[in-house]
Amino acid sequence: MDQDNNSEEESVGISEDDAQQRYSHELSDMEAIEVLWQMRAQRRQTNPDLPNTVTRLTTPEGSVVYLVGTAHFSDSSKKDVTTTIRAVQPDVVVVELCQYRVSMLKMDEKTLLKEAKDINLEKVQQAIRQNGVMSGLMQILLLKVSAHITEQLGMAPGGEFREAFKEAGKVPFCKFHLGDRPIPVTFKRAIAALSLWQKARLAWGLCFLSDPISKEDVEKCKQKDLLEQTMSEMIGEFPALHRTIVAERDIYLTHTLRQAARCVEAPPNGQKVPAVVVGVVGMGHVPGIEKNWDKELNIQEIMSVAPPSRFSWVLRTVLKGALLGVLGYACNLLMASNVLRLKRPYIFNSSSVWLRSYSMDGMGTAIALRRSPLERLDFDNVVLRKLPVEGSEALGVRTVRGACFSRVKPQPLQNPRFVAVSGPAMELLSLSAEEVINDPLGAEYLSGSRVMPGSEPAAHCYCGHQFGHFAGQLGDGAACYLGEVKAPADQSPELLKENPSRRWEIQLKGSGLTPYSRQADGRKVLRSSIREFLCSEAVFALGIPTTRAGSVVTSDSRVMRDVFYNGNPCMERCSVVLRISPTFIRFGSFEIFKQADEFTGRQGPSYGSNEIRTQMLDYVIETFYPDIQQSHSDPVERNTAFFREVMLRTARLVAQWQCVGFCHGVLNTDNMSILGITLDYGPFGFMDRFDPEFICNASDNSGRYSYQAQPEICHWNLARLAEALNPDLPSDQAQAVLEEYTPLFNMFYLSNMRRKLGLLRKEEPEDEILITNLMQTMHNTGADFTNTFRCLSQISCPAEGEAVEDNEVVRQATELLLQQCSSLEELKAASKPTMDPRELSMLLSLAQSNAALFGMLSDRRTLARQLEKLSRLKELLESTETDLKTKQTEEWTCWIKQYRQRLARECEGECDVKAVQEERVRVMDSTNPRVVLRNYIAQNAIKAAENGDFSEVQRVLKVLEKPFCMQEGLELPGCMVRQGSEEAQEGDEEEEQREAEEDVTGAENKVIVSYDSRPPAWAAKICVT
């Protein structure tokens, strides 16, 4: 397992990150890597003075393996590991753990002690369910040994492995591997190899192992002569057990160490050089590894359990009863009381040392048998009972008629692992981020590689109008409904209002093929998954209704993607996002009943099944709008009230988007939630430089979903929903409701904007003009949307006796806002028409000579926008930087004077202007975010994650969780980006995107740009489709 670069431990010497920051201003990426490689080589001791517990092994290629023999309850073993890793600076660290015990690496001592001592009925049941009766009970008894020693010593085993994990994280380029055979395989093979009499004797000995043990006793386990004596006695009493638990694992560990000792590539030319490996294993395995080191090994023979013969099965079934009675009685005793502390002599005198030495496997059992927190989720999958589910479970893409859901099977991923987990989102499910991350099965469950108990994977069928045209059946092509998790009983009133169903639907996005995948593969990649994950949580933190994202998991499975749509695809990692919402039903869910569209000829797959539409409408209102259901007995009145509420929520939502500069990018009807919350984060974008025609989706050539078009598009989508609900919602009733939309949107928008401007006490008709003038000034000067509003709280109300147009106050405010304005070169780049001049000339000619042909190729709004850009570009080309600065100063000075006059009226009649100002600043700073998810911030985190470093995603998440960050003096972290000319570069879209990504990842001439700064000029080149 490669260790992610997200350790919070302090480093010894200079760390990789420190080196990058120290040299980044003068070194390229490859040069920085070479410097780190050389630094590590200098710190590596050629003839290290190592503890006597270290054995040196070599390979024919010249690689060196330093094998540290340890006792699992030993402080001195931890010191031996630390000394060895620091001295030899390894390429790889291999530890005697498997994937079922990996979570102990991140657990603290207190948690481990609790796990070792906590033996309960649930763990017994889990052990039997995973491994069978015999193996399961034997695991529990071995766990008791570990618990006994843990209690005697007051410390948890495996400290040397946690120390190795920590120290490996401090060595540049060091990988961390799990080297042991999976513990279920070991136990199953061990139990299968014993006779019934041997199982009984071993169980009896384990049950009554209770003599005192000291740290000195444990240290004796590191002495080779004592271990040799112990092993010889064990072989005499339990040869089969020694073979499976010791000898076979010696073979497996030897194989893993030899794999890790393969040559590694050295920068800058990738030349193969011998590797240095540190192996951390129990001292009892060292002799076997030495013995096997130069032998040919067959791993397959020790990885499977042969099925018993029929006669053997019958005989064992008859004889198991008596033995199970003994084991069951023993387990009951060890769970119910302290009877097992009786000071009885050991049945296996010398073998007790072996049992103590290998009690680490008992600790592994404790970790492996911990019930996954995700298995505690209480599912109540109501929607699958209330709405029709397709009868067929066949694989393959198809048209699904007469059903709202299809059952599916998520496809597993190779080596799934967490990129990040959102604590606030997981709290909705009564989980913490820490317990999910530490769950050995967490990444498997939340990637679809394993199905949670109680979940019922399904895909939702819906249709949609895409870019204004009905597309027919769409559906969850890459998403998978897992089920509905009951909310905690103590759910807050706010959450209860948001989600009256008291259930949270959880969904995996990117979990594989469904009947709705069309020509796609049902997968999502790391880029889009990180963007959706971060933006879902960022929008929530801004106070905007949204679906949530609990986690993002990536894997070693890969799919091919054409990033730039230019015919040059590449392989990218499959990744999965956990999405959480009261429901994912959307406008398009009701469009599956649509008749054939007059323009596209497509119809909904369930056209004519009107009873299902009524059934779905009843379910949505009863479940998510219970107040409306209870207050209306007449169906038409109820449905009209429901539509009015959806309209109101949608108007409020888009007003909130507009006020933070958020552009959704793909406002098709299939991306509009029936709850009025933000749904489906694709090519979204937060505006940097204010532009009312801002288009965040590079595929939206017509600007249909531009920033300024969003309110009207949402109104259009509501009209399509009304059509889909007819006749349950009569058209005349729907039209009357739709006429209320624009006044409501304007009301919400003005209310939010007044708060952003700190106009809290009075509402004046002129406020709308003031806001319009602000937007125009921002557009003309190329001001940054987010930062400009944040700066406004620093413009104070005129004090008593202070002139509204005080020149010094206005000058300071103007200088503050000018810092957020674009340079001449940035404005030139932004004003450049996207159309080729020859194409633009042709369209102009067609618009005058052949209106019909012109209408087929473009539209007048697009042409007007291009001409406006061309006109502005011409003006800018004739200007100088000084001319622009003068004009920007004039425009801001004019608006600030208007604003100060309005603030003066705000304070009229107030005796305490200072209190008014303090309230304004408080409200404005909690309304105008200091940081949003800008594209370059997301891209920086994505590139780091694609290189295996998830720490930037996690850091960005923490910042976005507190976007208002009230302490202005507090420095926010930032991205390391290239410092260079702001001049816009010529070239096609793909080349500009490549340059932008190089700016994110390159190390040359870089500076730290705080997350709340204006973005670097090259950020405008990043395009998302």
XYZ file of N, CA and C in Angstrom, residues 410 445-449 455-460 476 478-485 503-512 547-553 575-585:
147
model
N -23.607 -2.837 -8.263
C -22.401 -2.016 -8.448
C -21.201 -2.900 -8.798
N -17.165 -0.338 0.864
C -18.599 -0.062 0.909
C -18.947 1.203 0.128
N -18.113 2.232 0.246
C -18.448 3.526 -0.343
C -17.917 3.679 -1.766
N -17.468 2.584 -2.350
C -17.129 2.573 -3.777
C -18.013 1.610 -4.538
N -18.876 0.866 -3.799
C -19.706 -0.138 -4.453
C -19.009 -1.469 -4.621
N -17.788 -1.588 -4.094
C -17.068 -2.855 -4.197
C -17.632 -3.902 -3.249
N -28.885 -2.371 2.297
C -29.008 -1.530 1.107
C -29.584 -2.352 -0.047
N -30.235 -1.667 -0.970
C -30.848 -2.305 -2.137
C -30.470 -1.502 -3.379
N -29.320 -1.769 -3.954
C -28.838 -0.954 -5.081
C -29.843 -0.891 -6.224
N -30.072 0.320 -6.706
C -31.017 0.530 -7.805
C -30.625 1.791 -8.561
N -31.100 1.894 -9.787
C -30.870 3.085 -10.609
C -32.222 3.700 -10.943
N -32.281 5.022 -10.937
C -33.530 5.764 -11.130
C -33.720 6.102 -12.602
N -30.146 7.249 -14.253
C -28.876 7.164 -13.528
C -27.901 6.297 -14.317
N -24.626 6.500 -14.258
C -23.403 6.189 -13.511
C -23.643 6.219 -12.007
N -24.875 6.482 -11.607
C -25.187 6.590 -10.184
C -26.000 5.387 -9.726
N -25.930 5.131 -8.439
C -26.603 3.951 -7.882
C -27.218 4.311 -6.536
N -28.537 4.232 -6.464
C -29.254 4.371 -5.200
C -28.871 3.185 -4.300
N -28.430 3.472 -3.067
C -28.134 2.393 -2.123
C -29.298 2.140 -1.175
N -30.002 3.188 -0.821
C -31.113 3.049 0.103
C -31.335 4.331 0.873
N -32.252 4.262 1.837
C -32.607 5.418 2.655
C -32.277 5.099 4.106
N -31.379 5.901 4.675
C -30.903 5.684 6.035
C -31.746 6.511 6.996
N -35.395 10.466 6.642
C -34.525 9.478 6.014
C -33.609 10.208 5.037
N -32.388 9.719 4.927
C -31.438 10.296 3.991
C -31.120 9.269 2.905
N -31.445 9.619 1.675
C -31.092 8.730 0.570
C -29.600 8.847 0.297
N -28.926 7.713 0.214
C -27.510 7.725 -0.112
C -27.314 7.072 -1.469
N -26.370 7.614 -2.213
C -26.196 7.246 -3.612
C -24.709 7.254 -3.931
N -24.276 6.298 -4.732
C -22.899 6.258 -5.208
C -22.867 6.716 -6.659
N -22.038 7.694 -6.943
C -21.910 8.188 -8.313
C -20.580 7.704 -8.885
N -20.671 6.872 -9.929
C -19.477 6.312 -10.539
C -19.293 4.845 -10.237
N -20.386 4.176 -9.815
C -20.280 2.790 -9.329
C -20.459 1.738 -10.421
N -20.608 2.143 -11.675
C -20.642 1.164 -12.746
C -21.883 1.223 -13.615
N -27.586 19.023 -2.457
C -27.256 17.653 -2.086
C -25.887 17.688 -1.414
N -25.589 16.668 -0.632
C -24.321 16.635 0.097
C -23.400 15.558 -0.481
N -22.135 15.654 -0.138
C -21.159 14.645 -0.553
C -20.418 14.163 0.683
N -20.549 12.860 0.973
C -19.942 12.317 2.182
C -18.504 11.896 2.005
N -18.163 11.403 0.827
C -16.796 10.910 0.625
C -16.496 10.841 -0.855
N -15.216 10.764 -1.158
C -14.758 10.450 -2.504
C -13.699 9.367 -2.381
N -13.885 8.297 -3.156
C -12.996 7.136 -3.136
C -12.391 6.993 -4.520
N -13.257 6.640 -9.874
C -13.511 7.194 -8.548
C -15.018 7.266 -8.309
N -15.396 7.304 -7.039
C -16.814 7.249 -6.671
C -17.092 8.284 -5.576
N -18.203 8.997 -5.715
C -18.634 9.981 -4.712
C -19.877 9.446 -3.999
N -19.885 9.542 -2.682
C -21.093 9.248 -1.903
C -21.922 10.518 -1.831
N -23.130 10.493 -2.379
C -24.018 11.653 -2.354
C -25.164 11.390 -1.380
N -25.586 12.440 -0.694
C -26.613 12.327 0.340
C -27.669 13.403 0.099
N -28.930 13.003 0.157
C -30.028 13.953 -0.044
C -31.311 13.328 0.487
N -32.308 14.131 0.851
C -33.603 13.527 1.191
C -34.144 12.685 0.045
N -33.933 13.156 -1.197
C -34.310 12.386 -2.383
C -33.565 12.947 -3.577
N -33.384 12.106 -4.589
C -32.777 12.561 -5.838
C -33.816 12.608 -6.964
N -35.093 12.602 -6.601
C -36.144 12.780 -7.602
C -36.064 14.200 -8.154
